């Protein structure tokens, strides 16, 4: 084998030889492995089933692929989050509210996540941690390192009431102490920024250096050094020195070609002007990094807010301390109108065909089309030195030009799924960037048999009802209709009720609620909605019902500091809010807390709710978890001569107390987590099935029933009972809005709706048949 390899080295091109060499090394290693297997040792299972085996095997291997991916660009309520992934490890930089939903939509595998680095200990950068932790725990992750400013550990402790981590260990590391993180792939050096204000929290930036990949193995030198075929070749190739059986030490550097230049990349976060002097004090460290011959600074990612990025001192610092060839990526740009949640637009465009008033297009889509047509969002980012041979620009000597370019890029920013390839050196990659294709979404539905005909019939039926705008109140807007964790089409629980022309109230506030408001209404109208939002009701303390509260309180406090929100919630939420106010950011003035339990005997009425257009608010305990409540709102508005009454179940099994609370409701909004044949699973998880929820409405004699809180297995449309049972029943979708008048006609949508998602509902039926066959086999086995 050696002789053949040496002959190939004389005649084969370098790239071909390297490939052949690697194949030979793998073959040699396989021979050794096969030999061990023949000695009676069982071969290991697939690495996917034994992640620890894979991690141990690759712990010393320098990866051949290193990519940096913009998961969230910080636009329209989306988080600023960047995912670094290699052949064997994953790292997340910042984890704002909504990170896990973006990861799910864009198929970013969080199950391989090992380390999270955050720049600030504020909700902007850590608001997605509770949901992310629960998600990766379910995915089988057992250990994650959490690096960042102080108090991350106490924050996790304060969340333990609603974020139960039984199998996941999150090890917090205070990076302000200066300790450098290092593994076989990269080193991460924290850089601490401190504000001129003494009580302000420290902020971190991170300098990351990739371990250089060793050069190709020179087989001639290996033969001359006496290295035998086998695993030792792989160790030498990976940069490890080896000791031969005779005791001779062979150094990797002696038998390999010169390695690559180490690449560096930097994450910078400067929250306000008070941190600029601290940034200037770190200038020498960045300048030395850029000037070093041993490393090349390929990229700077800016988490800094846009008003800081365009600051003259900030821009001058970047121009002075980084070469013109360094690429800059700016998150949080106000000129970027796209959040990256493309799937929400897909389903909204499709539903919009049925009833434009009930399913309005998201304002974000209109803003996005205007932006792309006028400015061609983010396509002015300059080429980089990594793109040699592909039109790379020559650096300009005028220092004013880079500053001008940086300001232009800061205004435009990047979008979700913009990538930067560090290894191989390909630089910026836009091929996977999230985008909208409305025509494609609509054409998908018209390719379904019979849909076009049913849609035409529907449009004739509702021409004078569901097409024209309605000014009646209340208007019920569903911001999140899924359960437990968000998926790409259903966010977690949140319902916005417009009780009067200039008054809004929220029922539950799951993760990403504020972002949903921004994307639905657009930035300007969303500001008005937030200013007119007067009350938030939280049904219980499961994370999917209140994790969005901190972000919403912060935004509401910024827009209307003089008028605190009325917060109706279990009193047990108080320690969490007090901790956040004391240790992280001041939010005490943003709300006035009234415990749900206090309304059991004495409904809330009078001055506190008059301005909301509400006559009274009452609660009851429901059958779910401790301190879980249902609520009824009796409005001042009337329908058919009687006050409108809206009852909301929160999460619950069928509950007699809720039936009494909601007696004679105009509208019942009830959770319907499971389909009917999963009644036992629903009972175990203390939820309701679809038919149970409908029966609750009939028992309380509600005029209309809206089903929500569907299991995420029903991303589009759940399995529904017969059409007769759905006459006064509506199923909720994210971004759906209805009035009482609309609900009288909702049942007309079902033929077109079910036809549009016929393939999806057929798949649900097949799953149900398989479950029934499985249960039948179990019953027969039990009988025998």
XYZ file of C-alpha atoms in Angstrom:
784
model
C 0.000 0.000 0.000
C 2.839 2.382 0.844
C 4.416 1.777 -2.571
C 1.194 2.527 -4.408
C 0.686 5.708 -2.423
C 4.216 6.922 -3.143
C 3.737 6.295 -6.862
C 0.513 8.282 -6.798
C 2.303 11.141 -5.048
C 4.621 11.490 -8.062
C 1.865 11.527 -10.709
C -1.389 12.758 -9.103
C -2.429 16.398 -8.700
C -2.138 17.749 -5.164
C -5.901 17.873 -4.508
C -6.396 14.337 -5.821
C -3.514 13.041 -3.709
C -4.940 14.637 -0.598
C -8.301 12.959 -1.187
C -6.650 9.601 -1.831
C -4.517 10.007 1.281
C -7.526 10.699 3.445
C -9.305 7.670 1.986
C -6.305 5.487 2.722
C -6.149 6.766 6.284
C -9.831 5.985 6.763
C -9.310 2.532 5.258
C -6.382 1.888 7.575
C -8.407 2.991 10.579
C -11.320 0.794 9.467
C -9.003 -2.234 9.218
C -7.961 -1.689 12.823
C -11.586 -1.250 13.920
C -12.690 -4.363 12.035
C -9.876 -6.305 13.665
C -11.120 -5.264 17.105
C -14.669 -6.234 16.173
C -13.519 -9.722 15.162
C -12.051 -10.182 18.617
C -15.538 -10.260 20.081
C -16.043 -6.559 20.759
C -19.437 -5.343 19.515
C -19.289 -2.570 16.925
C -20.715 0.709 18.204
C -24.174 1.892 17.275
C -24.651 4.850 14.960
C -23.003 7.997 16.265
C -26.320 9.827 16.176
C -27.496 7.503 18.933
C -24.253 7.852 20.874
C -23.364 11.572 20.837
C -20.776 11.065 23.586
C -18.886 8.558 21.408
C -18.846 10.997 18.516
C -17.782 13.882 20.736
C -14.935 11.865 22.225
C -13.767 10.706 18.803
C -13.812 14.225 17.322
C -12.703 16.177 20.385
C -9.211 16.679 19.005
C -10.124 17.035 15.327
C -9.895 20.479 13.747
C -13.105 20.846 11.701
C -13.022 21.269 7.953
C -16.223 23.309 7.870
C -16.919 26.403 9.998
C -19.912 28.585 9.166
C -21.442 31.554 10.899
C -25.176 31.995 10.361
C -27.388 34.976 11.207
C -30.301 33.238 12.905
C -32.105 36.422 13.895
C -31.285 39.840 12.446
C -33.031 41.839 15.175
C -35.764 43.183 12.876
C -39.489 43.597 13.628
C -39.462 41.928 17.018
C -37.049 39.183 15.993
C -33.987 38.570 18.187
C -30.405 39.352 17.299
C -28.829 35.890 17.400
C -25.910 34.291 15.563
C -25.266 30.555 15.275
C -21.732 29.231 14.711
C -21.621 25.637 13.587
C -18.805 23.298 12.695
C -18.551 19.638 11.768
C -19.000 18.610 15.391
C -19.933 21.554 17.622
C -22.444 24.394 17.811
C -22.193 27.788 19.524
C -24.901 30.432 19.943
C -24.131 34.123 20.414
C -27.024 35.906 22.136
C -30.418 34.322 22.661
C -33.180 36.911 22.470
C -36.880 36.190 22.676
C -37.974 34.157 19.640
C -34.640 32.408 18.974
C -36.027 28.889 19.252
C -38.863 29.621 16.815
C -36.432 30.917 14.180
C -34.218 27.883 14.744
C -37.193 25.581 14.213
C -38.328 27.389 11.067
C -34.916 27.380 9.420
C -34.075 23.823 10.498
C -31.159 24.886 12.686
C -30.379 21.857 14.838
C -30.266 22.961 18.456
C -29.724 19.387 19.633
C -25.978 19.804 18.970
C -25.695 23.060 20.924
C -22.884 23.074 23.498
C -22.156 26.709 24.425
C -24.114 29.968 24.564
C -22.352 33.339 24.789
C -24.379 36.423 25.711
C -23.199 40.018 25.587
C -25.630 41.504 28.121
C -27.743 40.225 30.955
C -30.915 41.878 29.661
C -34.073 40.521 28.046
C -32.840 41.643 24.615
C -30.096 39.009 24.716
C -31.372 36.337 27.153
C -35.167 36.450 26.701
C -35.099 33.282 24.607
C -33.194 31.221 27.184
C -36.237 29.805 29.077
C -37.906 28.461 25.952
C -34.632 27.369 24.385
C -33.616 25.467 27.518
C -36.890 23.514 27.570
C -36.596 22.764 23.855
C -33.016 21.477 23.891
C -33.750 19.452 27.028
C -36.523 17.659 25.122
C -34.088 17.190 22.214
C -31.725 15.247 24.485
C -29.092 17.889 25.294
C -27.679 17.256 28.761
C -25.015 19.938 29.271
C -24.692 23.490 27.991
C -22.176 26.161 28.943
C -23.727 29.618 29.442
C -21.123 32.391 29.237
C -21.848 36.028 29.959
C -22.146 38.829 32.542
C -22.893 38.262 36.254
C -26.262 37.079 37.623
C -26.969 34.546 34.860
C -26.970 31.814 37.493
C -29.382 33.671 39.773
C -31.626 34.413 36.790
C -31.845 30.706 35.997
C -32.610 30.011 39.648
C -35.396 32.575 39.664
C -36.954 30.870 36.621
C -37.041 27.433 38.217
C -40.751 27.726 39.101
C -41.738 27.762 35.413
C -38.592 26.393 33.670
C -38.138 22.909 35.107
C -34.789 21.493 33.981
C -34.675 17.886 35.146
C -32.165 16.523 32.640
C -30.336 19.621 31.410
C -27.421 21.130 33.289
C -26.678 24.757 32.371
C -23.262 25.681 33.703
C -22.985 29.455 34.022
C -19.587 31.138 33.572
C -19.061 34.769 34.568
C -17.014 35.986 31.611
C -16.350 39.389 33.182
C -13.691 37.647 35.305
C -11.584 37.434 32.129
C -11.252 33.658 31.756
C -10.759 32.588 28.137
C -12.853 29.745 26.735
C -10.956 27.214 24.642
C -11.669 23.906 22.973
C -10.241 22.052 19.984
C -12.055 24.361 17.567
C -11.632 27.927 18.776
C -10.747 30.254 21.615
C -13.155 32.924 22.827
C -11.673 35.876 24.676
C -14.229 38.083 26.495
C -13.688 41.838 26.399
C -15.454 43.689 29.226
C -17.035 47.089 28.593
C -18.119 49.201 31.554
C -20.377 52.203 31.545
C -19.511 55.651 32.844
C -22.580 55.246 35.057
C -21.409 53.323 38.112
C -24.535 51.199 38.659
C -24.859 50.087 35.040
C -24.297 46.428 34.184
C -21.033 45.406 32.463
C -21.329 44.354 28.826
C -19.227 41.831 26.931
C -17.772 41.649 23.472
C -16.031 38.488 22.258
C -12.867 37.944 20.207
C -12.972 34.484 18.625
C -9.972 32.759 17.037
C -10.308 29.562 15.041
C -7.639 26.938 15.571
C -5.715 26.759 12.257
C -6.189 23.595 10.260
C -2.981 21.580 9.782
C -1.543 21.272 6.302
C -1.783 18.173 4.140
C 0.101 15.065 5.232
C 3.332 14.455 3.310
C 3.530 10.673 2.855
C 7.148 10.711 1.712
C 8.193 12.336 4.973
C 6.019 9.859 6.907
C 7.816 6.932 5.259
C 11.182 8.503 5.933
C 10.205 8.987 9.589
C 9.180 5.330 9.851
C 5.459 5.896 10.501
C 3.518 2.687 9.766
C 0.097 2.705 8.052
C -2.763 3.030 10.530
C -4.285 5.418 13.074
C -0.986 7.254 13.682
C -1.335 8.854 10.250
C -4.679 10.361 11.228
C -3.228 11.769 14.434
C -0.336 13.371 12.572
C -2.734 14.795 9.998
C -4.782 16.401 12.797
C -1.716 18.165 14.183
C -0.906 15.726 16.983
C 2.608 14.488 17.678
C 2.919 10.684 17.941
C 5.299 8.209 19.536
C 6.266 5.174 17.455
C 6.515 1.653 18.983
C 10.285 2.036 18.980
C 10.000 5.133 21.180
C 10.774 7.694 18.491
C 8.662 10.877 18.613
C 7.414 12.132 15.249
C 6.265 15.744 15.253
C 3.268 16.664 13.118
C 4.934 19.837 11.895
C 7.783 17.756 10.405
C 5.562 15.571 8.208
C 2.815 18.017 7.124
C 2.649 20.940 4.723
C 2.324 24.472 6.159
C -1.069 25.072 7.788
C -3.562 27.823 7.061
C -3.536 31.289 8.600
C -5.767 31.394 11.664
C -9.017 33.299 11.157
C -10.500 35.577 13.805
C -13.962 37.072 14.104
C -15.350 39.518 16.629
C -18.733 40.147 18.272
C -19.158 43.729 19.500
C -21.996 45.138 21.598
C -21.954 48.752 22.780
C -25.379 49.529 24.329
C -25.053 53.309 24.668
C -22.665 56.258 24.461
C -21.743 55.707 28.118
C -19.785 52.611 27.018
C -17.810 54.303 24.220
C -14.937 55.413 26.448
C -14.518 51.819 27.644
C -14.496 50.684 24.015
C -11.780 53.213 23.205
C -9.725 51.885 26.125
C -9.711 48.452 24.410
C -8.402 49.885 21.113
C -4.901 48.437 21.462
C -6.220 44.910 21.894
C -8.233 45.085 18.651
C -5.417 46.864 16.802
C -2.917 44.152 17.729
C -5.379 41.495 16.611
C -5.821 43.157 13.205
C -2.081 43.764 12.767
C -0.957 40.238 13.692
C 0.591 38.168 10.906
C -0.603 34.976 12.594
C -4.303 35.684 12.246
C -6.675 37.406 9.844
C -9.749 39.257 11.176
C -12.369 38.079 8.730
C -15.533 39.429 10.282
C -17.014 41.794 12.872
C -20.621 41.184 13.948
C -22.284 44.209 15.533
C -24.987 43.670 18.178
C -24.814 47.391 18.984
C -28.064 49.363 18.516
C -28.317 51.342 15.254
C -28.035 54.750 16.925
C -24.607 53.717 18.262
C -23.413 52.185 15.004
C -23.831 55.494 13.156
C -22.158 57.416 15.982
C -19.029 59.130 14.620
C -16.773 57.849 17.437
C -18.011 54.284 16.959
C -17.486 54.393 13.180
C -14.040 55.925 13.560
C -13.052 53.219 16.040
C -13.987 50.490 13.545
C -12.149 52.171 10.679
C -9.006 52.714 12.771
C -8.782 49.245 14.314
C -9.877 46.901 11.523
C -8.499 46.635 8.009
C -10.639 47.560 4.986
C -10.769 43.876 4.080
C -12.651 42.948 7.245
C -16.356 42.334 6.640
C -18.870 43.989 9.000
C -22.330 42.524 9.643
C -24.815 44.804 11.404
C -27.821 43.419 13.251
C -30.781 45.416 14.639
C -31.001 47.730 11.618
C -34.177 49.890 11.602
C -34.147 49.754 7.803
C -34.478 45.972 7.738
C -38.233 45.276 7.627
C -38.051 41.453 7.664
C -38.061 39.373 10.831
C -37.233 36.100 9.076
C -40.512 34.328 9.971
C -41.390 33.429 6.361
C -43.720 30.520 7.242
C -46.120 32.863 9.045
C -46.499 34.837 5.826
C -46.994 31.673 3.775
C -50.020 30.519 5.750
C -51.396 34.075 6.021
C -51.304 34.613 2.249
C -53.131 31.317 1.819
C -55.801 32.020 4.439
C -56.214 35.593 3.202
C -57.862 34.207 0.063
C -60.720 32.841 2.167
C -61.662 35.955 4.155
C -59.421 39.021 3.960
C -61.081 40.634 6.979
C -60.500 37.620 9.231
C -57.054 36.828 7.842
C -55.420 40.173 6.966
C -51.976 40.161 5.370
C -49.225 41.004 7.834
C -48.135 44.625 7.571
C -44.560 43.350 7.540
C -45.086 41.818 4.093
C -46.206 45.147 2.620
C -43.268 46.987 4.174
C -40.922 44.292 2.929
C -42.110 44.461 -0.686
C -41.680 48.252 -0.697
C -38.203 47.956 0.824
C -36.950 45.338 -1.615
C -38.302 47.256 -4.569
C -36.785 50.576 -3.530
C -33.530 49.785 -1.751
C -32.788 46.115 -2.549
C -32.235 45.327 1.095
C -28.709 44.555 2.261
C -27.252 43.849 -1.169
C -24.675 46.631 -0.909
C -22.515 44.737 1.555
C -19.001 44.799 0.125
C -17.095 41.699 -0.941
C -14.400 40.422 1.348
C -10.807 39.316 1.054
C -11.991 35.755 1.577
C -13.614 35.871 -1.848
C -10.373 36.051 -3.830
C -10.960 35.352 -7.464
C -14.653 36.239 -7.230
C -14.711 39.962 -7.696
C -13.172 41.040 -4.385
C -12.717 44.779 -4.053
C -9.327 46.353 -3.557
C -9.019 48.219 -0.241
C -9.344 51.990 -0.568
C -6.810 54.234 1.054
C -9.240 57.007 1.987
C -10.291 56.313 5.598
C -13.527 58.264 5.086
C -14.764 55.689 2.573
C -14.905 52.768 5.062
C -16.799 54.985 7.550
C -19.318 55.904 4.875
C -19.690 52.256 3.862
C -20.180 51.176 7.473
C -22.946 53.737 7.989
C -24.668 52.583 4.819
C -24.455 48.938 5.851
C -25.657 49.753 9.372
C -28.776 51.327 7.931
C -29.522 48.320 5.718
C -28.278 45.418 7.813
C -28.678 41.719 6.974
C -31.566 39.278 7.054
C -32.154 35.952 8.727
C -30.052 33.089 7.337
C -27.331 35.298 5.863
C -24.213 33.130 6.210
C -20.488 33.721 6.383
C -18.230 30.772 5.522
C -15.018 30.930 7.527
C -13.781 27.525 6.438
C -13.583 26.887 3.522
C -12.856 30.558 2.863
C -15.910 31.545 0.862
C -17.015 34.603 2.818
C -20.525 36.040 2.611
C -23.274 33.721 1.345
C -26.812 34.912 0.589
C -28.213 31.805 -1.099
C -30.228 30.674 1.944
C -31.459 34.095 3.050
C -35.089 34.109 4.173
C -37.400 35.785 1.674
C -41.056 35.989 0.708
C -42.584 34.568 -2.489
C -46.334 35.369 -2.288
C -47.171 34.030 -5.748
C -45.691 30.664 -4.820
C -47.769 30.504 -1.621
C -51.014 31.231 -3.472
C -50.240 28.897 -6.379
C -49.736 26.045 -3.910
C -53.397 26.226 -2.904
C -54.768 26.497 -6.445
C -52.913 23.333 -7.396
C -55.145 21.436 -4.928
C -58.076 19.683 -6.677
C -61.459 21.446 -6.216
C -60.008 24.328 -4.185
C -60.467 26.973 -6.895
C -64.134 26.030 -7.354
C -64.822 25.974 -3.605
C -63.076 29.323 -3.174
C -65.229 30.910 -5.885
C -68.354 29.589 -4.185
C -67.167 30.891 -0.819
C -66.429 34.355 -2.200
C -69.957 34.509 -3.610
C -71.405 33.502 -0.226
C -69.482 36.060 1.844
C -69.319 38.934 -0.637
C -71.320 41.246 1.643
C -70.171 39.908 5.010
C -66.538 38.954 5.556
C -64.892 41.075 2.855
C -65.616 44.625 3.996
C -63.936 46.199 7.065
C -65.766 46.010 10.385
C -65.726 48.697 13.068
C -67.561 46.702 15.727
C -65.998 45.758 19.054
C -64.709 43.676 20.674
C -62.226 42.517 18.050
C -60.368 39.341 19.053
C -56.871 39.029 17.555
C -54.997 35.747 17.970
C -51.239 36.287 18.288
C -50.364 32.735 19.360
C -52.508 29.610 19.014
C -50.064 26.768 19.702
C -49.129 24.931 22.869
C -45.925 24.323 24.799
C -43.307 25.468 22.269
C -43.647 27.637 19.160
C -43.423 26.203 15.680
C -43.125 28.039 12.382
C -46.881 28.573 11.913
C -48.238 28.697 15.474
C -46.634 30.784 18.182
C -47.356 30.110 21.862
C -50.417 31.466 23.686
C -51.433 35.094 23.344
C -54.754 36.740 22.484
C -55.181 40.478 21.982
C -58.680 41.879 22.523
C -59.566 45.317 21.254
C -62.317 46.172 23.691
C -62.932 49.681 22.346
C -61.648 51.992 19.626
C -58.558 52.950 21.666
C -58.298 50.191 24.262
C -56.603 46.770 24.175
C -56.142 43.894 26.637
C -53.991 40.759 26.389
C -55.040 37.289 27.461
C -51.748 35.486 28.153
C -48.394 36.649 26.876
C -46.252 33.832 25.488
C -42.757 34.252 24.097
C -42.600 36.596 21.122
C -45.934 38.333 21.777
C -44.599 41.835 21.156
C -42.915 40.687 17.943
C -46.224 39.242 16.739
C -47.877 42.644 17.294
C -45.143 44.430 15.322
C -45.295 42.023 12.394
C -49.098 42.060 12.228
C -49.646 45.813 12.491
C -46.374 47.327 11.251
C -44.068 49.491 13.342
C -46.126 52.698 13.498
C -49.478 51.072 14.246
C -47.802 48.679 16.705
C -46.576 51.691 18.709
C -50.152 52.931 18.966
C -51.424 49.498 19.996
C -48.779 49.256 22.717
C -49.665 52.716 24.017
C -53.365 51.788 24.071
C -52.701 48.413 25.720
C -54.035 48.795 29.269
C -54.171 45.317 30.817
C -52.511 41.898 30.595
C -54.053 38.732 32.013
C -51.849 35.681 32.697
C -53.826 32.459 33.231
C -51.064 30.405 34.898
C -47.301 30.221 35.235
C -46.312 27.708 32.581
C -43.593 29.322 30.480
C -45.541 29.302 27.213
C -48.142 31.631 28.747
C -46.017 34.436 30.203
C -42.409 34.415 28.945
C -43.194 37.320 26.617
C -44.257 39.510 29.540
C -40.847 41.023 30.374
C -40.212 42.129 26.795
C -43.715 43.537 26.524
C -43.402 45.435 29.827
C -40.089 46.950 28.742
C -41.529 48.147 25.433
C -44.710 49.471 27.058
C -42.638 51.298 29.680
C -40.569 52.918 26.931
C -43.627 54.099 24.992
C -45.927 55.074 27.874
C -43.841 55.504 31.044
C -46.537 57.419 32.922
C -49.299 54.769 32.675
C -48.468 51.355 34.160
C -50.244 48.275 32.844
C -52.855 46.489 34.932
C -51.355 42.997 35.352
C -53.793 40.258 36.345
C -51.783 37.135 37.174
C -51.197 34.504 39.849
C -49.422 36.141 42.786
C -46.692 33.520 42.438
C -45.296 35.488 39.467
C -44.176 38.252 41.833
C -40.756 36.821 42.899
C -39.702 36.489 39.251
C -40.712 40.065 38.385
C -39.081 41.424 41.545
C -35.834 39.594 40.813
C -35.695 40.968 37.269
C -36.416 44.474 38.516
C -33.784 44.238 41.254
C -30.923 42.508 39.408
C -31.384 43.183 35.692
C -33.550 46.140 34.619
C -36.046 48.393 36.339
C -39.625 47.375 35.443
C -41.420 48.023 38.743
C -43.101 51.159 37.368
C -44.369 49.342 34.275
C -47.225 47.415 35.938
C -49.664 47.198 38.836
C -50.226 43.596 39.938
C -53.645 42.277 40.966
C -53.721 38.572 41.875
C -56.131 36.366 39.948
C -57.134 34.727 43.222
C -58.387 38.067 44.527
C -61.086 38.072 41.828
C -62.542 34.690 42.817
C -64.956 36.231 45.318
C -64.975 39.855 44.182
C -64.845 40.554 40.408
C -62.838 43.563 39.288
C -65.078 46.469 38.300
C -65.292 50.241 38.405
C -62.552 52.747 37.629
C -59.795 50.184 37.007
C -61.623 48.643 34.044
C -64.011 51.381 32.875
C -61.423 52.918 30.564
C -60.973 49.482 28.988
C -64.602 49.366 27.921
C -65.123 46.510 30.385
C -67.848 46.329 33.039
C -66.307 43.509 35.118
C -63.605 40.819 35.169
C -64.132 37.561 37.102
C -62.014 34.425 37.516
C -62.278 30.808 38.607
C -59.799 28.023 39.311
C -59.484 25.462 36.520
C -58.164 21.886 36.338
C -54.611 22.149 35.033
C -51.795 23.006 37.436
C -51.680 24.833 40.788
C -52.789 28.453 40.474
C -54.354 28.035 37.008
C -57.331 30.291 36.290
C -60.082 30.868 33.776
C -61.451 34.375 33.211
C -64.600 36.063 31.948
C -64.833 39.628 30.655
C -68.213 41.358 30.643
C -67.906 44.256 28.215
C -69.780 47.510 28.004
C -70.423 46.811 24.300
C -73.633 44.959 23.513
C -74.812 42.389 20.973
C -78.505 41.783 20.295
C -79.433 43.913 23.302
C -77.235 42.140 25.883
C -73.687 42.885 27.164
C -71.020 40.912 25.338
C -69.361 38.317 27.563
C -66.034 36.738 26.561
C -64.769 33.732 28.532
C -61.227 32.345 28.228
C -60.308 28.937 29.628
C -56.529 29.204 29.784
C -55.235 25.610 29.977
C -57.624 23.118 31.539
C -59.388 19.783 31.443
C -63.193 19.967 31.272
C -64.099 22.054 34.313
C -67.521 22.605 35.924
C -66.382 25.848 37.574
C -65.448 27.271 34.191
C -68.905 26.344 32.857
C -70.511 28.318 35.686
C -68.151 31.269 35.231
C -68.911 31.432 31.504
C -72.650 30.822 31.712
C -74.399 32.458 28.703
C -71.126 33.734 27.205
C -71.265 35.438 23.844
C -67.854 33.940 22.989
C -65.961 31.109 24.673
C -62.260 30.842 23.790
C -61.250 27.361 24.904
C -58.057 25.341 24.643
C -58.291 22.252 22.414
C -54.839 20.754 22.672
C -55.578 17.195 21.509
C -57.671 15.516 18.845
C -60.512 13.334 20.114
C -58.826 9.919 19.995
C -56.067 11.210 22.319
C -58.421 11.719 25.250
C -56.269 9.666 27.616
C -53.147 11.654 26.736
C -55.113 14.859 27.228
C -56.238 13.650 30.658
C -52.662 12.807 31.695
C -51.459 16.240 30.578
C -54.559 17.969 32.038
C -55.711 19.397 28.709
C -58.912 19.138 26.674
C -59.713 17.464 23.381
C -61.542 19.276 20.599
C -64.899 17.662 21.364
C -64.483 18.253 25.093
C -63.876 21.949 24.455
C -66.965 22.167 22.246
C -69.029 20.408 24.906
C -67.828 22.922 27.502
C -69.245 25.676 25.307
C -72.564 23.900 24.918
C -72.805 23.265 28.646
C -72.377 26.985 29.405
C -74.743 27.856 26.498
C -72.147 29.988 24.744
C -73.296 31.441 21.432
C -69.891 31.021 19.762
C -66.860 28.859 20.512
C -63.296 29.520 19.333
C -60.788 26.693 19.722
C -57.103 27.493 20.322
C -53.918 26.180 22.023
C -53.485 23.300 19.584
C -50.728 20.759 20.019
C -47.835 21.569 17.721
C -48.522 18.329 15.864
C -51.354 20.340 14.241
C -49.253 23.066 12.637
C -51.933 23.881 10.060
C -55.365 22.421 10.729
C -56.361 19.874 13.403
C -58.673 16.900 12.822
C -62.190 18.224 13.247
C -65.526 16.602 14.160
C -68.401 16.450 11.670
C -69.599 19.661 10.042
C -72.801 19.638 12.121
C -70.728 19.951 15.304
C -68.783 22.915 13.880
C -71.764 25.154 13.048
C -70.961 27.676 15.799
C -67.320 26.727 16.265
C -64.259 28.507 14.854
C -60.666 27.281 14.915
C -58.047 29.933 15.605
C -54.947 30.652 13.544
C -52.126 33.041 14.355
C -52.872 36.582 13.112
C -56.595 35.830 12.782
C -58.976 38.554 13.944
C -62.732 38.226 14.413
C -65.722 40.129 15.749
C -68.956 38.606 17.025
C -70.544 39.304 13.641
C -67.720 37.474 11.860
C -68.227 34.357 13.974
C -71.765 33.932 12.643
C -70.288 33.231 9.191
C -67.058 31.412 10.100
C -68.498 27.951 9.399
C -68.785 28.873 5.706
C -64.968 28.772 5.485
C -64.615 25.083 6.345
C -65.135 23.482 2.881
C -62.467 25.694 1.295
C -60.182 25.505 4.336
C -60.268 21.715 4.515
C -59.760 21.441 0.760
C -56.764 23.784 0.901
C -55.070 21.576 3.511
C -56.480 18.260 2.301
C -53.065 16.607 1.999
C -52.140 17.696 5.521
C -55.436 16.536 7.079
C -55.186 13.227 5.216
C -51.798 12.695 6.830
C -53.389 13.330 10.247
C -56.062 10.744 9.436
C -53.419 8.173 8.534
C -51.618 8.809 11.814
C -54.891 8.301 13.674
C -55.486 4.980 11.892
C -51.980 3.798 12.831
C -52.592 4.760 16.462
C -55.867 2.838 16.480
C -54.216 -0.274 14.997
C -51.479 -0.036 17.606
C -54.035 0.235 20.399
C -55.947 -2.723 18.977
C -52.795 -4.869 19.043
C -52.201 -3.854 22.667
C -55.767 -4.807 23.600
C -55.409 -8.224 21.979
C -52.112 -8.832 23.768
C -53.708 -7.832 27.054
C -56.553 -10.298 26.494
C -54.139 -13.167 25.821
